[in-house]
Coordinates of C-alpha atoms and ligand atoms in Angstrom, one line a residue:
M1 CA -5.6 -1.5 -116.8
T2 CA -5.7 -5.7 -117.3
K3 CA -3.6 -7.8 -115.2
T4 CA -1.1 -10.4 -117.2
Y5 CA -1.1 -13.9 -116.8
L6 CA 0.3 -16.3 -118.8
P7 CA -2.8 -17.6 -120.8
Y8 CA -1.3 -21.5 -120.7
E9 CA -2.0 -21.6 -116.5
L10 CA -5.3 -19.5 -116.4
I11 CA -6.6 -22.7 -119.1
F12 CA -4.6 -24.7 -116.9
K13 CA -6.4 -23.5 -114.3
K14 CA -9.8 -23.9 -114.8
R15 CA -9.3 -27.4 -116.8
N16 CA -8.3 -29.2 -113.5
G17 CA -12.2 -27.2 -112.0
A18 CA -10.2 -24.5 -110.1
R19 CA -12.1 -20.5 -110.1
L20 CA -10.4 -17.7 -111.8
G21 CA -10.9 -14.6 -110.7
D22 CA -11.5 -10.8 -111.8
D23 CA -9.1 -10.1 -113.2
E24 CA -7.6 -13.5 -114.6
I25 CA -11.2 -13.6 -116.9
A26 CA -10.4 -9.7 -118.0
F27 CA -7.0 -10.7 -119.0
L28 CA -8.5 -13.5 -121.1
V29 CA -11.9 -12.4 -122.7
N30 CA -10.3 -8.8 -123.3
G31 CA -6.8 -10.5 -124.9
F32 CA -9.1 -12.9 -127.2
T33 CA -11.6 -9.8 -128.3
D34 CA -7.8 -7.4 -128.8
G35 CA -6.5 -10.6 -131.3
T36 CA -3.7 -11.1 -128.9
L37 CA -5.0 -14.4 -127.2
P38 CA -5.3 -16.8 -130.4
D39 CA -8.1 -18.9 -131.6
Y40 CA -7.3 -22.6 -129.9
Q41 CA -6.6 -21.2 -125.9
M42 CA -9.6 -19.6 -126.0
S43 CA -10.9 -22.7 -127.6
A44 CA -9.3 -24.5 -125.1
L45 CA -10.6 -22.4 -122.2
L46 CA -14.2 -22.5 -123.9
M47 CA -13.8 -26.6 -123.6
A48 CA -12.6 -26.4 -119.8
I49 CA -15.6 -24.2 -119.1
F50 CA -18.5 -26.5 -120.9
F51 CA -16.8 -29.5 -118.5
R52 CA -15.9 -27.5 -115.4
G53 CA -18.7 -24.7 -115.3
M54 CA -18.2 -21.3 -113.6
D55 CA -19.7 -20.2 -110.0
D56 CA -21.6 -17.2 -109.7
A57 CA -18.9 -14.9 -109.6
E58 CA -17.4 -16.0 -112.1
T59 CA -20.3 -16.0 -114.5
A60 CA -20.7 -12.7 -113.4
A61 CA -17.6 -11.1 -114.0
L62 CA -17.6 -13.1 -117.2
T63 CA -20.2 -10.8 -118.3
E64 CA -19.6 -7.8 -117.0
T65 CA -16.1 -8.5 -119.4
M66 CA -17.9 -9.2 -122.8
M67 CA -20.4 -5.9 -121.6
R68 CA -17.5 -3.4 -121.5
S69 CA -15.6 -4.4 -124.4
G70 CA -17.9 -2.7 -126.3
E71 CA -19.8 0.3 -126.4
L72 CA -22.7 0.9 -123.3
I73 CA -25.9 3.1 -123.4
D74 CA -26.1 4.7 -119.9
L75 CA -30.2 5.7 -119.4
R76 CA -30.6 6.1 -116.1
G77 CA -31.4 9.9 -114.9
R78 CA -33.3 10.1 -118.4
F79 CA -37.2 9.1 -117.4
K80 CA -39.4 9.4 -114.6
V81 CA -39.8 5.7 -114.4
R82 CA -36.9 3.1 -114.7
S83 CA -36.9 1.5 -118.4
V84 CA -37.0 -2.3 -118.7
D85 CA -36.4 -4.5 -121.3
K86 CA -37.7 -8.4 -121.9
H87 CA -35.7 -11.2 -123.1
S88 CA -36.6 -14.9 -124.3
T89 CA -34.1 -17.5 -124.4
G90 CA -35.7 -17.9 -127.8
G91 CA -38.4 -20.1 -129.4
V92 CA -40.6 -21.1 -132.2
G93 CA -43.6 -18.8 -133.0
D94 CA -42.3 -16.5 -130.2
K95 CA -43.4 -13.2 -131.3
V96 CA -43.9 -11.8 -127.6
S97 CA -41.1 -9.1 -127.9
L98 CA -43.2 -7.5 -131.3
P99 CA -46.1 -6.5 -129.0
L100 CA -44.5 -6.6 -125.9
A101 CA -42.7 -3.1 -126.3
P102 CA -45.4 -1.5 -127.9
A103 CA -47.7 -1.9 -125.4
V104 CA -45.7 -1.1 -122.2
A105 CA -44.4 1.8 -123.9
A106 CA -48.0 3.3 -124.4
C107 CA -48.1 2.6 -119.8
G108 CA -45.8 5.1 -120.1
V109 CA -42.6 2.4 -119.0
P110 CA -40.0 3.6 -121.8
V111 CA -38.7 0.1 -123.2
P112 CA -34.8 0.0 -125.1
M113 CA -34.7 -3.7 -126.4
M114 CA -31.7 -5.1 -127.9
S115 CA -32.9 -8.0 -129.7
G116 CA -31.6 -11.0 -131.7
R117 CA -31.2 -13.1 -134.9
G118 CA -32.7 -16.6 -135.5
L119 CA -30.7 -19.4 -134.6
G120 CA -31.0 -22.8 -135.4
H121 CA -34.7 -24.0 -135.7
T122 CA -35.7 -20.5 -133.5
G123 CA -37.0 -17.4 -134.9
G124 CA -35.5 -13.5 -134.3
T125 CA -37.0 -10.8 -133.5
L126 CA -34.8 -9.0 -136.0
D127 CA -35.5 -10.4 -138.8
K128 CA -39.4 -10.2 -138.1
L129 CA -39.0 -6.8 -137.9
E130 CA -36.6 -6.2 -141.2
S131 CA -40.1 -8.0 -143.1
I132 CA -41.3 -4.8 -142.0
P133 CA -40.0 -3.0 -146.0
G134 CA -37.2 0.0 -145.0
F135 CA -37.1 -0.8 -141.2
R136 CA -33.7 -0.8 -139.9
T137 CA -32.9 -2.5 -136.7
Q138 CA -28.8 -1.2 -136.9
L139 CA -29.3 2.2 -135.0
S140 CA -26.4 4.0 -134.4
K141 CA -26.2 5.1 -130.2
D142 CA -28.1 8.2 -130.6
E143 CA -30.4 7.2 -132.9
F144 CA -31.6 4.4 -130.2
I145 CA -31.8 6.9 -127.7
S146 CA -33.8 9.5 -129.5
A147 CA -36.3 6.9 -130.3
V148 CA -36.9 5.4 -127.1
E149 CA -37.3 9.3 -125.4
R150 CA -39.6 10.2 -128.6
V151 CA -41.6 6.6 -129.0
G152 CA -41.1 5.1 -125.7
C153 CA -39.5 1.9 -127.3
A154 CA -37.1 0.9 -130.3
M155 CA -35.7 -2.4 -130.9
I156 CA -31.9 -3.0 -132.2
G157 CA -29.3 -5.3 -133.2
Q158 CA -26.1 -5.8 -131.9
T159 CA -23.7 -4.1 -133.9
K160 CA -19.5 -4.1 -134.0
T161 CA -19.6 -2.0 -131.3
I162 CA -21.9 -3.4 -129.1
A163 CA -20.4 -6.7 -126.8
P164 CA -17.5 -7.4 -129.8
A165 CA -16.6 -10.2 -127.2
D166 CA -19.7 -12.5 -127.4
K167 CA -20.0 -11.7 -131.3
K168 CA -16.1 -13.5 -131.3
M169 CA -16.6 -15.7 -128.8
Y170 CA -20.1 -17.1 -130.0
A171 CA -18.3 -17.4 -133.5
L172 CA -15.5 -19.4 -131.9
R173 CA -18.1 -21.9 -129.9
D174 CA -20.9 -22.8 -132.9
V175 CA -17.6 -24.3 -134.3
T176 CA -16.7 -26.0 -131.3
A177 CA -19.4 -27.4 -129.6
T178 CA -18.9 -25.1 -126.6
V179 CA -22.9 -23.1 -127.0
D180 CA -25.0 -25.2 -124.8
C181 CA -23.1 -24.4 -121.7
I182 CA -25.2 -22.6 -119.1
P183 CA -22.3 -20.2 -117.5
L184 CA -21.6 -19.2 -121.1
I185 CA -25.1 -19.1 -122.1
A186 CA -26.1 -16.6 -119.5
A187 CA -22.3 -14.7 -120.2
S188 CA -23.7 -13.7 -123.9
I189 CA -27.1 -13.2 -123.9
L190 CA -26.5 -10.7 -120.9
S191 CA -23.3 -9.4 -122.0
K192 CA -25.2 -8.5 -125.1
K193 CA -28.6 -7.0 -123.4
L194 CA -27.5 -5.3 -120.2
S195 CA -25.2 -3.1 -123.2
A196 CA -28.4 -1.3 -124.0
G197 CA -28.9 0.4 -120.2
P198 CA -31.4 -1.3 -119.4
E199 CA -32.6 -0.6 -115.2
A200 CA -34.8 -3.6 -115.0
L201 CA -35.0 -7.3 -116.7
V202 CA -37.8 -10.0 -117.3
L203 CA -36.5 -12.9 -118.7
D204 CA -38.5 -15.8 -120.4
V205 CA -37.0 -19.1 -119.7
K206 CA -38.5 -21.1 -122.7
T207 CA -38.6 -25.1 -121.8
G208 CA -40.0 -28.1 -123.8
D209 CA -39.0 -29.5 -127.0
G210 CA -38.3 -26.5 -129.0
A211 CA -36.0 -24.8 -126.4
F212 CA -32.3 -24.1 -126.1
M213 CA -33.0 -25.7 -122.0
Q214 CA -35.6 -28.7 -122.8
D215 CA -35.6 -30.0 -119.7
M216 CA -37.0 -28.3 -116.3
A217 CA -33.8 -28.3 -114.6
G218 CA -32.0 -26.7 -116.6
S219 CA -34.3 -23.8 -117.9
K220 CA -34.1 -23.2 -113.7
R221 CA -30.6 -23.6 -114.0
L222 CA -30.4 -21.2 -116.6
A223 CA -33.1 -18.4 -114.7
K224 CA -30.8 -18.9 -112.0
A225 CA -27.6 -17.9 -113.4
M226 CA -29.2 -14.9 -115.6
L227 CA -31.0 -13.8 -111.8
G228 CA -27.5 -14.1 -110.0
I229 CA -26.0 -12.0 -113.1
C230 CA -28.5 -8.9 -112.7
K231 CA -28.9 -8.9 -108.9
K232 CA -24.8 -8.7 -109.1
S233 CA -25.4 -5.8 -111.9
G234 CA -27.8 -4.1 -109.7
R235 CA -30.7 -4.3 -112.3
R236 CA -33.9 -5.8 -111.1
A237 CA -35.5 -8.6 -113.2
V238 CA -38.4 -11.8 -112.7
A239 CA -37.7 -15.2 -114.6
Y240 CA -40.3 -17.4 -116.0
I241 CA -40.3 -20.4 -117.2
T242 CA -42.5 -20.7 -120.3
D243 CA -43.5 -23.5 -122.8
M244 CA -42.4 -23.9 -125.8
D245 CA -43.3 -27.9 -126.4
Q246 CA -45.5 -26.6 -129.3
P247 CA -45.0 -23.4 -131.2
L248 CA -46.3 -19.9 -130.2
G249 CA -49.4 -18.6 -131.6
L250 CA -50.3 -20.1 -134.9
A251 CA -47.8 -18.1 -137.2
I252 CA -43.9 -19.3 -137.5
G253 CA -42.1 -16.8 -139.9
N254 CA -41.3 -13.4 -140.1
A255 CA -43.9 -11.3 -142.2
L256 CA -46.2 -14.1 -140.7
E257 CA -45.5 -13.5 -137.5
I258 CA -46.0 -9.4 -138.2
R259 CA -49.5 -10.2 -139.1
E260 CA -50.1 -12.1 -135.8
T261 CA -48.6 -9.1 -133.8
I262 CA -51.0 -6.7 -135.5
E263 CA -53.6 -8.5 -134.8
C264 CA -52.4 -8.9 -131.2
L265 CA -52.0 -4.9 -131.2
S266 CA -55.6 -4.8 -132.2
G267 CA -56.9 -7.2 -129.5
G268 CA -57.1 -9.7 -130.7
G269 CA -54.5 -12.9 -131.6
P270 CA -54.2 -16.5 -130.0
A271 CA -54.9 -16.4 -126.5
D272 CA -50.9 -18.3 -125.5
L273 CA -49.7 -15.1 -127.6
R274 CA -51.9 -12.7 -125.3
E275 CA -51.4 -14.4 -122.1
L276 CA -47.8 -13.8 -122.4
V277 CA -47.6 -10.4 -123.7
I278 CA -50.3 -9.5 -120.7
V279 CA -48.4 -11.6 -117.8
F280 CA -44.8 -9.8 -118.6
G281 CA -46.4 -6.4 -119.6
A282 CA -47.6 -6.2 -115.8
E283 CA -44.1 -7.3 -114.5
M284 CA -42.6 -5.0 -116.1
L285 CA -44.5 -2.2 -115.3
S286 CA -44.5 -3.1 -111.7
L287 CA -40.4 -3.4 -112.1
A288 CA -40.1 -0.1 -113.6
G289 CA -42.2 1.2 -110.3
A290 CA -45.7 2.5 -112.7
A291 CA -47.9 -0.5 -111.2
K292 CA -48.0 -1.2 -107.6
S293 CA -49.6 -5.2 -108.3
A294 CA -50.0 -7.7 -110.8
A295 CA -53.5 -6.9 -111.4
E296 CA -53.1 -3.3 -111.8
G297 CA -50.8 -4.3 -114.6
R298 CA -52.7 -6.8 -116.2
K299 CA -55.4 -3.8 -116.6
A300 CA -52.8 -0.9 -117.7
I301 CA -51.6 -3.5 -120.8
E302 CA -55.6 -5.3 -121.5
K303 CA -56.5 -1.6 -121.7
V304 CA -54.0 -0.1 -124.5
L305 CA -54.4 -3.5 -126.3
G306 CA -58.1 -2.9 -126.1
N307 CA -58.3 0.9 -127.4
G308 CA -55.4 0.9 -130.5
A309 CA -52.6 2.7 -127.6
A310 CA -49.9 -0.1 -128.2
K311 CA -50.6 -0.5 -131.7
K312 CA -50.4 3.2 -132.7
K313 CA -47.1 3.0 -130.5
F314 CA -46.4 -0.1 -133.0
S315 CA -46.6 2.5 -135.4
E316 CA -44.6 4.8 -134.5
M317 CA -41.6 2.6 -133.8
V318 CA -42.0 1.3 -136.9
A319 CA -41.5 5.1 -138.6
A320 CA -38.7 6.2 -136.3
Q321 CA -36.8 3.5 -137.2
G322 CA -37.2 3.9 -141.2
G323 CA -40.1 1.0 -142.1
D324 CA -43.2 1.5 -143.8
A325 CA -46.2 2.4 -141.4
S326 CA -48.3 1.9 -143.0
V327 CA -48.5 -2.4 -143.4
V328 CA -50.0 -1.8 -139.5
D329 CA -53.3 -0.9 -141.8
D330 CA -52.8 -2.1 -144.9
Q331 CA -51.6 -5.6 -144.5
A332 CA -51.3 -6.3 -148.1
R333 CA -48.6 -4.0 -147.9
L334 CA -46.0 -6.8 -145.9
P335 CA -44.3 -9.6 -148.0
S336 CA -47.0 -12.7 -149.2
A337 CA -45.7 -15.9 -150.7
K338 CA -46.5 -17.0 -154.6
H339 CA -47.5 -20.6 -153.0
V340 CA -49.5 -21.0 -150.2
D341 CA -50.4 -25.4 -149.6
A342 CA -52.9 -27.0 -147.4
I343 CA -50.9 -29.3 -145.2
K344 CA -53.7 -32.2 -144.6
A345 CA -54.5 -34.2 -141.4
P346 CA -53.3 -37.5 -142.3
K347 CA -56.0 -39.6 -140.1
S348 CA -58.9 -38.0 -137.6
G349 CA -58.9 -37.4 -134.0
V350 CA -57.5 -35.1 -131.2
I351 CA -53.6 -33.6 -132.0
Q352 CA -51.5 -35.0 -129.0
R353 CA -48.5 -33.4 -130.4
L354 CA -46.9 -30.4 -132.9
A355 CA -43.3 -30.6 -132.0
A356 CA -42.0 -27.2 -131.6
R357 CA -38.6 -28.1 -132.8
D358 CA -40.0 -30.1 -135.8
I359 CA -41.8 -27.1 -136.9
G360 CA -39.3 -24.5 -136.6
V361 CA -36.9 -27.2 -138.8
A362 CA -40.0 -27.4 -141.8
S363 CA -40.6 -23.5 -141.6
L364 CA -37.0 -22.6 -142.0
M365 CA -36.7 -25.6 -144.9
L366 CA -39.4 -23.3 -146.5
G367 CA -37.1 -20.1 -146.5
A368 CA -37.7 -19.2 -143.6
G369 CA -34.6 -18.9 -141.9
R370 CA -31.0 -19.4 -142.3
T371 CA -29.4 -22.6 -142.5
K372 CA -26.0 -20.4 -143.4
S373 CA -25.1 -17.5 -141.3
A374 CA -24.8 -15.3 -145.0
D375 CA -28.5 -16.9 -146.2
P376 CA -30.7 -14.4 -147.4
I377 CA -34.2 -14.7 -145.4
D378 CA -37.5 -14.9 -148.0
Y379 CA -39.7 -12.8 -145.3
A380 CA -43.2 -14.2 -146.6
A381 CA -42.3 -18.0 -146.2
G382 CA -43.5 -20.3 -143.1
I383 CA -46.3 -21.9 -141.7
M384 CA -50.0 -20.6 -140.4
L385 CA -51.9 -23.8 -137.7
A386 CA -54.9 -24.4 -138.4
K387 CA -54.9 -26.8 -135.4
K388 CA -53.4 -26.8 -131.8
V389 CA -52.5 -29.1 -129.5
G390 CA -56.6 -30.6 -127.9
D391 CA -57.9 -29.7 -131.1
R392 CA -60.0 -31.7 -133.1
V393 CA -59.4 -32.4 -136.8
K394 CA -61.1 -34.8 -139.3
K395 CA -59.5 -36.4 -142.4
G396 CA -58.6 -34.5 -144.9
E397 CA -59.2 -31.5 -143.2
P398 CA -56.0 -28.7 -142.8
I399 CA -53.4 -28.8 -139.9
A400 CA -51.8 -26.3 -141.1
Y401 CA -51.2 -24.1 -144.1
F402 CA -47.3 -23.3 -146.1
H403 CA -46.5 -20.4 -147.5
A404 CA -43.5 -20.6 -149.6
N405 CA -41.9 -18.7 -152.8
D406 CA -40.6 -21.6 -153.9
R407 CA -43.0 -24.9 -155.0
A408 CA -39.9 -27.3 -155.0
R409 CA -38.9 -25.8 -151.4
M410 CA -43.2 -27.1 -149.9
S411 CA -42.9 -31.1 -150.1
G412 CA -39.4 -31.7 -148.0
A413 CA -41.3 -29.7 -145.7
G414 CA -44.1 -31.0 -145.2
E415 CA -42.9 -34.8 -144.4
R416 CA -41.1 -32.9 -142.2
F417 CA -44.0 -31.3 -140.6
L418 CA -46.0 -34.5 -140.6
S419 CA -43.9 -36.8 -139.4
T420 CA -44.2 -34.8 -135.9
V421 CA -47.7 -34.7 -136.2
E422 CA -49.5 -37.2 -133.5
I423 CA -53.2 -37.8 -134.1
G424 CA -55.2 -39.5 -131.3
A425 CA -58.1 -40.6 -129.9
V426 CA -58.3 -38.8 -126.6
K427 CA -57.9 -35.2 -125.6
P428 CA -54.5 -35.2 -124.5
K429 CA -53.7 -33.1 -120.7
K430 CA -53.4 -29.9 -121.5
R431 CA -49.5 -28.4 -120.5
K432 CA -49.3 -25.1 -118.9
L433 CA -48.3 -22.0 -120.7
I434 CA -46.3 -20.6 -117.5
W435 CA -44.3 -23.2 -115.7
D436 CA -42.8 -21.1 -112.5
V437 CA -41.4 -17.4 -111.7
L438 CA -38.3 -16.5 -110.0
K439 CA -37.2 -13.8 -108.3
Ligands
URA501 N1 -28.3 -16.8 -127.5 C1 -27.8 -15.8 -127.5 O1 -27.2 -14.5 -127.5 N2 -25.9 -16.3 -127.0 C2 -25.8 -17.7 -126.7 O2 -24.9 -18.1 -126.0 C3 -27.2 -18.6 -126.9 C4 -28.7 -17.9 -127.1

């Protein structure tokens, strides 16, 4: 049973920089979830945490309480090897989870994946999957477990019963300027992720223009906070810091990203996407105990991407979640836009910069994302890049193709896109795709 305190005293304590104990955190979070702690006191607490921070033990206690506010899925003992999930802090064109989960499952490792929706300028795995006709991301606990057991992987979203404390707290953070706070982000992400019961986790912390954490120091602090929580909860975890200065791959937008996913699952696709799928896949196999070394894991993932096994697994997952699996071999069944316009280079030279954030916003302006939480998504809308940083272009040559059903959206989005493109005379220094690995 949760002990009782005076909320005023606990807010006062945090505001003055003291640490909160596990029971105190539980009292505040549980009270807010069941409605006994009003919004104004939780808002004050969130702002106090924003300015005063939380240490590792407080962040772990916050995560644990938020996770336990709802239904928990326990997969321990169900499989021969450990189940493993992967989380990305979000980016533009980041569709890695989509080919990764079936590739890892095709190597015999279960992947119970708890995914998210688009947030701000970033896309979300669930929205991308829902561009496949019929695909259901809201499975019951039993349906989810049964899909992971039968297929090897399943991807679901937060329901009313999974981490309800996070759902309420996130809604409040969103309107009280308390989203960009490392302990709150770490607890929010992991309370949902760990509810789905993975025994190990690969964390992909994006860094750069299109990421939540734009600089390396912030990205590392977030990675360390999440690793600390995983360790305290008894889960194995590895964190990668990867680049999000330009979009990942060429496709940005829901159905366009499903097409690129199928390319990757067929052994092709853009090199940056393929590399992250292979590196994270190898790490997941190793965390699960299904590969002895990174080299062995790499080989296994390359094999299933090359021989059709990962693609077959993706079809099985789509079918298991009610989707039209024939899209895998017949992409004409995916939504496609009425209008496709080329965005042409204003001058000749080498592409210096394609800022991920602005490109994400341009894609949103075409209809690929939401500007308000209840907005419908145009699954066909988005951007196909024809060039990436370091590529040569001639004046008038397409840099990208815009896909939209509503032609009126093209010009504003085109201006936003072109405002971010820099073309120069010399080849820019290549940025790393993987900046760091933390264990
Ligand atoms: N994603 C989440 O789920 N929560 C955050 O706080 C930030 C990103």
